[in-house]
Short mmCIF file of C-alpha atoms and ligand atoms in Angstrom, two decimals:
data_model
loop_
_atom_site.label_atom_id
_atom_site.label_comp_id
_atom_site.label_asym_id
_atom_site.label_seq_id
_atom_site.Cartn_x
_atom_site.Cartn_y
_atom_site.Cartn_z
CA MET A 9 -0.18 0.07 0.24
CA LYS A 10 1.64 3.59 -1.14
CA PRO A 11 2.10 5.75 1.76
CA GLN A 12 0.32 8.38 0.58
CA ASP A 13 -3.26 6.23 0.92
CA PHE A 14 -2.38 5.23 3.77
CA GLU A 15 -2.52 8.57 5.79
CA PHE A 16 -5.47 8.86 3.03
CA LEU A 17 -7.15 6.36 4.97
CA SER A 18 -6.01 6.97 8.44
CA LYS A 19 -6.79 10.81 8.51
CA LEU A 20 -10.25 9.89 7.22
CA LEU A 21 -11.08 6.70 9.72
CA LYS A 22 -9.52 9.24 12.53
CA ARG A 23 -12.26 12.16 11.38
CA ARG A 24 -15.08 9.56 10.82
CA SER A 25 -14.79 7.88 13.93
CA GLY A 26 -12.09 8.32 16.24
CA LEU A 27 -9.87 5.72 15.08
CA MET A 28 -6.37 5.67 15.59
CA LEU A 29 -4.18 3.44 13.03
CA ASN A 30 -0.05 3.71 13.00
CA PRO A 31 1.73 2.89 10.11
CA ASP A 32 2.24 -0.62 11.43
CA LYS A 33 -1.46 -1.73 10.72
CA VAL A 34 -1.25 -1.73 7.57
CA TYR A 35 -2.17 -5.21 7.13
CA LEU A 36 -5.47 -4.39 9.04
CA LEU A 37 -6.92 -1.86 6.66
CA GLU A 38 -5.84 -4.35 3.67
CA SER A 39 -7.15 -7.47 5.60
CA ARG A 40 -10.76 -5.69 5.95
CA LEU A 41 -11.17 -3.58 2.98
CA THR A 42 -9.77 -5.73 0.27
CA PRO A 43 -12.76 -8.07 0.19
CA LEU A 44 -15.02 -4.65 0.85
CA ALA A 45 -13.16 -3.56 -2.29
CA ARG A 46 -14.35 -6.87 -4.40
CA ARG A 47 -17.57 -7.02 -3.03
CA MET A 48 -18.23 -3.60 -4.73
CA GLY A 49 -16.47 -4.97 -7.77
CA MET A 50 -13.25 -3.29 -7.76
CA GLU A 51 -9.81 -4.61 -7.89
CA GLY A 52 -8.88 -4.26 -4.74
CA LEU A 53 -7.61 -1.62 -2.07
CA ASP A 54 -5.92 0.64 -4.31
CA ALA A 55 -9.24 1.18 -6.44
CA LEU A 56 -11.09 2.06 -3.59
CA VAL A 57 -8.82 4.37 -2.33
CA GLU A 58 -9.02 6.61 -5.83
CA GLU A 59 -12.88 5.87 -5.85
CA LEU A 60 -13.49 7.51 -1.96
CA ARG A 61 -11.16 9.95 -3.20
CA ARG A 62 -12.56 10.75 -6.69
CA THR A 63 -15.69 10.94 -5.64
CA GLY A 64 -16.00 11.30 -2.32
CA SER A 65 -18.81 8.95 -2.12
CA GLU A 66 -20.76 8.86 1.86
CA THR A 67 -21.72 5.34 1.43
CA LEU A 68 -18.12 4.21 0.04
CA THR A 69 -16.50 6.12 3.08
CA ARG A 70 -19.39 4.67 6.05
CA ASP A 71 -18.95 1.25 4.93
CA VAL A 72 -14.63 1.72 5.23
CA THR A 73 -15.88 2.96 8.66
CA GLU A 74 -17.72 0.31 9.55
CA ALA A 75 -15.25 -2.23 8.04
CA MET A 76 -12.31 -1.61 10.07
CA THR A 77 -14.36 -1.13 13.30
CA THR A 78 -13.81 -4.39 15.59
CA ASN A 79 -16.94 -5.45 16.67
CA GLU A 80 -16.11 -8.81 18.66
CA SER A 81 -18.39 -8.73 22.65
CA PHE A 82 -19.99 -11.49 24.49
CA PHE A 83 -22.56 -12.06 27.07
CA PHE A 84 -21.32 -10.74 30.69
CA ARG A 85 -17.66 -9.75 29.39
CA ASP A 86 -14.96 -10.07 32.32
CA ARG A 87 -18.09 -10.47 34.77
CA THR A 88 -16.90 -8.05 37.25
CA PRO A 89 -18.55 -5.00 35.68
CA PHE A 90 -21.95 -7.06 35.94
CA ASP A 91 -21.46 -8.20 39.36
CA LEU A 92 -20.79 -5.08 40.30
CA PHE A 93 -23.35 -3.48 38.63
CA ARG A 94 -26.31 -6.38 40.22
CA ASP A 95 -24.77 -5.96 43.71
CA GLN A 96 -23.34 -2.66 44.04
CA VAL A 97 -24.64 -0.34 41.87
CA LEU A 98 -28.30 -0.90 41.82
CA PRO A 99 -29.21 -1.23 45.27
CA ALA A 100 -28.03 1.82 45.75
CA LEU A 101 -29.49 3.27 43.00
CA LYS A 102 -32.55 2.02 44.21
CA LYS A 103 -32.78 3.48 47.52
CA ARG A 104 -31.61 7.25 45.62
CA ARG A 105 -34.09 6.89 43.12
CA ALA A 106 -37.02 5.73 45.10
CA ALA A 107 -38.91 9.08 44.47
CA THR A 108 -38.22 9.04 40.89
CA ARG A 109 -38.83 5.26 40.17
CA LYS A 110 -36.61 5.37 36.97
CA ILE A 111 -32.65 4.18 35.44
CA ARG A 112 -31.39 5.45 32.61
CA ILE A 113 -28.47 3.17 31.40
CA TRP A 114 -26.60 3.74 28.28
CA CYS A 115 -23.86 1.03 26.33
CA ALA A 116 -22.30 3.55 24.80
CA ALA A 117 -20.41 1.05 22.09
CA CYS A 118 -23.13 -2.09 22.54
CA SER A 119 -21.78 -3.70 18.55
CA THR A 120 -23.90 -6.98 18.85
CA GLY A 121 -25.82 -6.42 21.59
CA GLN A 122 -24.62 -8.84 23.75
CA GLU A 123 -23.72 -5.94 26.86
CA PRO A 124 -27.23 -4.28 26.86
CA TYR A 125 -28.63 -7.52 27.34
CA SER A 126 -26.44 -8.70 29.98
CA LEU A 127 -28.10 -5.86 32.04
CA ALA A 128 -31.50 -6.46 30.84
CA PHE A 129 -31.06 -10.42 32.05
CA ILE A 130 -30.21 -8.93 35.40
CA PHE A 131 -33.26 -6.23 35.62
CA LYS A 132 -35.55 -9.79 34.37
CA GLU A 133 -34.19 -12.12 37.06
CA GLN A 134 -35.30 -9.43 39.82
CA GLU A 135 -38.24 -8.34 37.87
CA PHE A 136 -40.26 -8.30 40.92
CA GLN A 137 -38.08 -5.68 42.61
CA TRP A 138 -38.70 -2.94 39.73
CA ARG A 139 -42.30 -3.92 39.17
CA ASP A 140 -43.51 -0.33 39.16
CA TRP A 141 -40.17 1.46 38.11
CA THR A 142 -39.48 2.80 34.21
CA ILE A 143 -35.94 1.13 33.18
CA GLU A 144 -34.40 2.13 30.19
CA ILE A 145 -31.23 0.83 28.69
CA ILE A 146 -30.13 2.16 25.51
CA GLY A 147 -27.41 0.59 23.26
CA THR A 148 -25.29 2.81 20.63
CA ASP A 149 -22.70 1.83 18.09
CA LEU A 150 -21.78 3.61 15.27
CA SER A 151 -22.43 0.82 13.05
CA ARG A 152 -25.66 0.13 11.48
CA SER A 153 -24.48 -3.97 10.78
CA VAL A 154 -24.06 -4.39 14.04
CA LEU A 155 -26.78 -2.44 15.67
CA ASP A 156 -29.11 -4.69 12.75
CA LYS A 157 -27.57 -7.89 14.93
CA ALA A 158 -28.21 -6.87 18.16
CA ARG A 159 -32.35 -5.83 17.25
CA SER A 160 -32.48 -9.60 15.95
CA GLY A 161 -31.54 -11.33 19.36
CA LEU A 162 -29.83 -14.06 17.16
CA TYR A 163 -26.55 -15.34 18.25
CA SER A 164 -24.15 -18.50 17.37
CA GLN A 165 -24.15 -21.66 19.70
CA PHE A 166 -20.27 -20.22 19.85
CA GLU A 167 -22.10 -16.87 20.88
CA VAL A 168 -24.00 -18.04 23.42
CA GLN A 169 -21.61 -20.15 25.10
CA ARG A 170 -18.94 -17.12 25.87
CA GLY A 171 -19.96 -16.00 29.60
CA LEU A 172 -23.82 -16.52 29.45
CA PRO A 173 -24.56 -19.08 31.86
CA ILE A 174 -26.84 -22.26 30.51
CA LYS A 175 -29.78 -21.26 32.59
CA LEU A 176 -29.91 -18.37 31.08
CA LEU A 177 -29.84 -20.06 27.99
CA MET A 178 -32.73 -22.10 28.61
CA LYS A 179 -34.53 -19.14 30.28
CA TYR A 180 -34.32 -17.04 27.60
CA PHE A 181 -33.39 -18.15 24.14
CA ASN A 182 -35.16 -20.55 21.60
CA GLN A 183 -33.48 -22.18 19.53
CA ASP A 184 -33.64 -22.79 15.70
CA GLY A 185 -30.75 -25.84 14.85
CA ASP A 186 -27.53 -23.81 15.17
CA VAL A 187 -29.00 -20.48 16.06
CA TRP A 188 -30.43 -19.12 19.05
CA GLU A 189 -32.80 -16.26 19.12
CA LEU A 190 -33.22 -14.14 22.72
CA SER A 191 -36.92 -14.22 23.42
CA GLU A 192 -39.14 -11.16 22.72
CA GLU A 193 -39.42 -9.79 26.52
CA ILE A 194 -35.77 -9.37 26.72
CA ARG A 195 -35.44 -7.68 23.59
CA LYS A 196 -37.93 -5.55 23.69
CA MET A 197 -36.34 -3.99 27.41
CA VAL A 198 -33.45 -2.71 25.00
CA THR A 199 -33.64 0.22 22.60
CA PHE A 200 -31.25 0.18 19.63
CA ARG A 201 -30.09 3.48 18.43
CA GLU A 202 -27.04 4.29 15.40
CA PHE A 203 -25.07 6.79 17.23
CA ASN A 204 -21.07 8.09 17.13
CA LEU A 205 -19.24 8.67 19.71
CA LEU A 206 -17.60 11.62 17.98
CA ASP A 207 -20.59 13.37 17.76
CA SER A 208 -22.80 15.66 20.47
CA PHE A 209 -24.17 13.70 23.28
CA ALA A 210 -26.81 15.84 24.11
CA PRO A 211 -29.66 14.25 22.23
CA LEU A 212 -29.49 11.14 24.19
CA GLY A 213 -30.51 12.65 27.38
CA LYS A 214 -28.76 12.15 31.10
CA PHE A 215 -28.05 8.80 32.57
CA ASP A 216 -27.62 6.95 35.58
CA VAL A 217 -25.04 4.43 34.27
CA VAL A 218 -22.82 4.50 31.11
CA TYR A 219 -20.96 1.36 29.52
CA CYS A 220 -18.15 2.66 28.37
CA ARG A 221 -16.58 -0.34 27.14
CA ASN A 222 -13.72 -1.39 24.53
CA VAL A 223 -14.60 1.27 22.81
CA LEU A 224 -11.61 4.06 24.26
CA ILE A 225 -8.66 1.56 23.54
CA TYR A 226 -8.82 2.74 19.58
CA PHE A 227 -8.71 6.46 20.42
CA ASP A 228 -5.80 8.81 20.60
CA GLN A 229 -5.08 10.20 23.75
CA ALA A 230 -7.42 13.48 23.09
CA THR A 231 -10.37 11.90 21.65
CA LYS A 232 -10.58 9.82 24.97
CA THR A 233 -9.88 12.87 27.11
CA ASN A 234 -12.61 14.75 25.20
CA VAL A 235 -15.21 11.68 25.28
CA LEU A 236 -15.10 10.46 29.23
CA GLU A 237 -15.54 14.62 29.69
CA ARG A 238 -18.39 14.58 27.71
CA VAL A 239 -19.82 11.58 29.53
CA ARG A 240 -19.18 13.25 32.45
CA GLU A 241 -21.96 15.71 31.19
CA VAL A 242 -24.41 13.14 30.26
CA MET A 243 -24.54 11.94 34.26
CA PRO A 244 -25.24 13.02 37.29
CA SER A 245 -22.79 13.62 40.47
CA ASP A 246 -23.97 10.77 41.28
CA GLY A 247 -23.52 8.15 38.07
CA THR A 248 -21.78 5.21 37.64
CA LEU A 249 -18.95 4.85 34.70
CA PHE A 250 -17.74 1.27 33.57
CA LEU A 251 -14.81 1.05 31.12
CA GLY A 252 -13.34 -1.98 29.49
CA ALA A 253 -10.56 -4.31 31.01
CA ALA A 254 -7.69 -2.52 28.97
CA GLU A 255 -8.91 1.23 29.95
CA THR A 256 -8.75 3.44 33.01
CA VAL A 257 -9.46 7.71 33.39
CA LEU A 258 -5.87 7.55 35.04
CA GLY A 259 -4.31 10.22 33.24
CA ILE A 260 -7.08 10.76 30.85
CA THR A 261 -9.53 13.04 32.54
CA ASP A 262 -9.69 14.30 35.92
CA ARG A 263 -13.67 14.32 35.92
CA PHE A 264 -13.66 10.80 36.63
CA ARG A 265 -12.04 8.27 39.64
CA PRO A 266 -11.25 5.02 40.30
CA VAL A 267 -13.76 2.99 42.89
CA ARG A 268 -10.95 1.07 45.61
CA GLY A 269 -10.87 -2.17 44.96
CA GLN A 270 -13.57 -2.39 42.37
CA ARG A 271 -11.81 -3.05 38.91
CA GLY A 272 -13.00 -0.95 36.04
CA MET A 273 -15.62 0.96 37.98
CA TYR A 274 -15.61 5.01 37.98
CA LEU A 275 -17.37 7.43 39.57
CA PRO A 276 -17.79 11.39 39.02
CA SER A 277 -15.00 13.23 40.84
CA ASP A 278 -17.58 14.84 42.41
CA ALA A 279 -19.41 12.44 43.76
CA THR A 280 -20.39 12.73 47.69
CA ASP A 281 -18.95 9.81 50.18
CA GLU A 282 -21.89 8.89 50.65
CA VAL A 283 -22.06 7.93 46.92
CA MET A 284 -18.59 6.96 46.96
CA ALA A 285 -19.23 4.72 50.11
CA ALA A 286 -22.02 2.58 49.01
CA VAL A 287 -19.81 0.79 46.38
CA VAL A 288 -16.39 0.64 47.81
CA ALA A 289 -14.92 -2.61 48.12
CA MET B 21 -4.94 -26.72 42.46
CA ARG B 22 -7.72 -28.07 42.01
CA SER B 23 -8.33 -31.17 40.31
CA CYS B 24 -10.51 -32.14 37.07
CA LEU B 25 -11.64 -35.43 35.65
CA VAL B 26 -12.01 -35.48 31.81
CA VAL B 27 -14.41 -38.03 30.43
CA ASP B 28 -14.60 -38.51 26.75
CA ASP B 29 -14.19 -41.67 24.46
CA SER B 30 -12.10 -39.75 22.34
CA LYS B 31 -8.60 -39.52 22.97
CA VAL B 32 -7.78 -36.53 20.33
CA ILE B 33 -11.33 -34.67 22.91
CA ARG B 34 -9.01 -36.40 26.22
CA ARG B 35 -5.70 -34.30 24.91
CA VAL B 36 -7.39 -31.04 23.42
CA ALA B 37 -9.58 -30.54 27.34
CA ARG B 38 -5.88 -31.82 29.21
CA ARG B 39 -4.14 -28.95 27.35
CA ILE B 40 -6.72 -26.34 28.27
CA LEU B 41 -7.56 -27.02 31.23
CA GLU B 42 -3.46 -27.43 32.75
CA GLU B 43 -3.07 -24.61 31.47
CA LEU B 44 -5.96 -23.26 33.85
CA ASP B 45 -3.88 -24.88 36.71
CA PHE B 46 -5.90 -28.03 37.11
CA THR B 47 -4.46 -31.31 37.75
CA ILE B 48 -5.94 -33.69 35.27
CA GLU B 49 -7.42 -37.21 35.01
CA GLU B 50 -8.69 -39.31 32.11
CA ALA B 51 -11.71 -41.49 32.35
CA VAL B 52 -12.79 -43.14 28.67
CA ASP B 53 -16.52 -43.82 29.59
CA GLY B 54 -18.77 -43.56 32.46
CA LYS B 55 -17.85 -46.83 34.69
CA ASP B 56 -14.35 -45.46 34.21
CA ALA B 57 -14.79 -42.44 35.93
CA LEU B 58 -17.35 -44.11 38.54
CA THR B 59 -14.55 -46.20 39.69
CA GLN B 60 -12.28 -43.57 39.50
CA CYS B 61 -14.67 -41.17 41.59
CA GLU B 62 -14.96 -43.80 44.20
CA ARG B 63 -11.24 -44.22 44.66
CA GLU B 64 -11.20 -40.33 44.58
CA MET B 65 -13.07 -37.25 43.89
CA PRO B 66 -12.38 -34.74 41.85
CA ASP B 67 -13.12 -30.44 42.02
CA VAL B 68 -15.03 -31.01 38.97
CA VAL B 69 -16.09 -33.71 36.30
CA LEU B 70 -15.94 -32.34 32.38
CA LEU B 71 -18.74 -35.19 31.19
CA ASP B 72 -18.94 -36.10 27.86
CA TRP B 73 -22.59 -37.47 26.80
CA ASN B 74 -22.76 -40.17 24.27
CA MET B 75 -20.04 -43.22 25.48
CA PRO B 76 -20.27 -46.68 25.36
CA VAL B 77 -20.63 -48.83 28.13
CA MET B 78 -21.75 -46.26 30.16
CA ASP B 79 -22.82 -42.73 29.08
CA GLY B 80 -22.43 -39.44 30.57
CA LEU B 81 -26.19 -39.27 31.81
CA GLU B 82 -26.27 -42.39 33.55
CA PHE B 83 -22.90 -41.46 35.49
CA LEU B 84 -23.82 -37.59 36.54
CA LYS B 85 -27.27 -39.88 37.72
CA ALA B 86 -25.01 -42.33 39.99
CA ILE B 87 -22.62 -39.17 40.77
CA ARG B 88 -25.49 -37.60 42.47
CA SER B 89 -27.20 -40.22 43.75
CA MET B 90 -24.09 -41.12 46.04
CA SER B 91 -24.32 -40.06 49.62
CA ASN B 92 -21.58 -39.40 52.02
CA VAL B 93 -19.61 -37.72 49.30
CA ARG B 94 -18.54 -34.55 48.73
CA GLN B 95 -20.29 -33.79 45.49
CA PRO B 96 -17.90 -32.89 42.66
CA ILE B 97 -18.95 -30.00 40.11
CA VAL B 98 -20.12 -31.19 36.59
CA VAL B 99 -19.86 -29.49 33.54
CA PHE B 100 -21.62 -31.76 30.66
CA CYS B 101 -19.71 -31.69 27.34
CA THR B 102 -20.68 -32.56 24.49
CA THR B 103 -21.99 -32.41 20.68
CA GLU B 104 -25.56 -32.48 22.39
CA ASN B 105 -26.80 -29.36 21.28
CA ASP B 106 -30.36 -28.95 21.96
CA MET B 107 -32.86 -27.87 24.28
CA SER B 108 -34.07 -31.19 25.64
CA HIS B 109 -30.80 -32.25 26.18
CA ILE B 110 -29.70 -29.27 27.84
CA ARG B 111 -32.70 -29.72 30.50
CA THR B 112 -32.18 -33.60 31.33
CA ALA B 113 -28.75 -32.74 32.43
CA MET B 114 -29.59 -30.03 34.20
CA GLU B 115 -32.18 -31.96 36.00
CA ALA B 116 -29.73 -34.25 36.82
CA GLY B 117 -27.57 -32.10 38.61
CA ALA B 118 -25.44 -31.18 36.33
CA ASP B 119 -23.70 -27.49 36.67
CA GLU B 120 -23.08 -26.22 33.52
CA TYR B 121 -23.12 -27.49 29.96
CA ILE B 122 -20.42 -26.81 27.07
CA MET B 123 -22.11 -27.97 23.61
CA LYS B 124 -18.90 -29.00 20.76
CA PRO B 125 -16.80 -27.92 19.49
CA PHE B 126 -15.25 -25.08 22.39
CA ASP B 127 -12.43 -23.47 23.20
CA ARG B 128 -10.19 -22.64 25.51
CA GLU B 129 -12.52 -19.58 25.85
CA ILE B 130 -15.31 -21.03 26.08
CA ILE B 131 -14.03 -23.60 28.89
CA GLU B 132 -12.84 -20.64 30.77
CA ALA B 133 -15.81 -18.84 30.82
CA LYS B 134 -18.29 -21.68 31.98
CA PHE B 135 -15.81 -22.64 34.37
CA ALA B 136 -15.52 -19.13 36.32
CA GLN B 137 -19.38 -19.31 35.98
CA VAL B 138 -19.59 -22.35 38.02
CA GLY B 139 -16.93 -20.19 40.81
CA LEU B 140 -14.12 -22.78 39.46
CA MET B 141 -11.68 -19.60 38.71
C1 SAM C 12 -14.56 -3.94 20.95
S1 SAM C 12 -17.02 -3.07 20.43
C2 SAM C 12 -16.97 -3.12 22.48
C3 SAM C 12 -18.03 -4.17 22.42
C4 SAM C 12 -18.79 -4.22 23.98
N1 SAM C 12 -19.02 -2.49 24.60
C5 SAM C 12 -18.02 -4.70 24.93
O1 SAM C 12 -16.90 -4.51 25.38
O2 SAM C 12 -18.25 -6.02 24.49
C6 SAM C 12 -16.23 -1.97 19.98
C7 SAM C 12 -17.42 -1.04 19.40
O3 SAM C 12 -17.22 0.21 18.83
C8 SAM C 12 -17.99 0.75 17.74
N2 SAM C 12 -17.40 1.62 18.00
C9 SAM C 12 -16.41 2.13 17.28
N3 SAM C 12 -16.00 3.81 17.40
C10 SAM C 12 -17.13 4.79 17.26
C11 SAM C 12 -17.41 5.69 17.50
N4 SAM C 12 -16.79 6.73 17.18
N5 SAM C 12 -19.02 5.95 17.83
C12 SAM C 12 -19.61 4.65 18.46
N6 SAM C 12 -19.30 3.53 18.01
C13 SAM C 12 -17.92 2.98 17.90
C14 SAM C 12 -17.71 -0.49 17.02
O4 SAM C 12 -18.47 -0.73 15.66
C15 SAM C 12 -17.87 -1.71 17.73
O5 SAM C 12 -19.06 -2.13 17.59
#
């Protein structure tokens, strides 16, 4: 691949999705975009770049951006962020939101839906506690194809075995050969929406809990800071943020602080001692 | 270190499972069918049994029922690991006292995730 083509593509991707590509990732561009080029009847990556340069086509730009996203996800990924949610965050929120009986949760890069659905399982499993509450779980992602899959609730045998307890599989899935279909009662608990983290969060409203997991790793430092500081703006001071296992706020922003002893969990820096005390280990 | 008894009539599967589980810090014993497994359990009870379903002599379900009916023993955790991948088999296994259920083919990640679910990691 020509250096100027690499530069063209990496600039475009950075602008469109925040994706940061170092020159050692040329192979990634080639392995993901060559199949896309072929599907569109083009010779290869060179032709694709040529086409993008010449037309600036929005559709093609979008396809290229989507093709370069990494969409791996699984149910109850890393477990702790979901155990903490169920055992620490929810009981505290239940008390603090007793007046409004409303909780809003945002999965900010939800990919194929396993993350928001894992949260839906948690609520469903303690259904009686939340009978007269309004629980909103919103999953967003910039990729349309992952959102289609998330909405369909269709997962492969491989996908339903990574992280999903067999009892939940038995209770909430229907089997059709090798395909497992998530039941309507769980699917309707989650709303999916196309959304780019580089855009303004204003249309989304406020959230009590934000999962922003395994997406910041693809961004450069400035973009990480920018996204996290805006996440802070969409939550009250008693909100909670969950990041991925390889992500942190340390050295990125001082608007959040880690919770001692609780991996992956962060509170706004101005959270009161009382809020902190409810969740520290 | 925890002990795992790998029960499968396929030597290849036993070898693959052994490799994965040894990396996860388990000590491994192997059994070629349910009867063999039962004999080994009577001698020394493992912490966990990774259990195939279809095997000659005594199948996995029979083994499970036999183990669960033993009193005065420390009951092992039992994780099925089988090509039987339909809901009715899963139900039958869970009702007979299995703790988790893996549908073959499996890989390291699946074993790790399932073992974590039953509190083994
Ligand atoms: C590895 S997945 C993470 C899925 C899930 N949060 C998890 O931890 O399992 C990363 C997702 O981030 C999405 N993504 C990447 N850049 C994005 C952006 N600028 N705005 C919204 N989503 C983005 C990708 O489409 C991809 O689905």
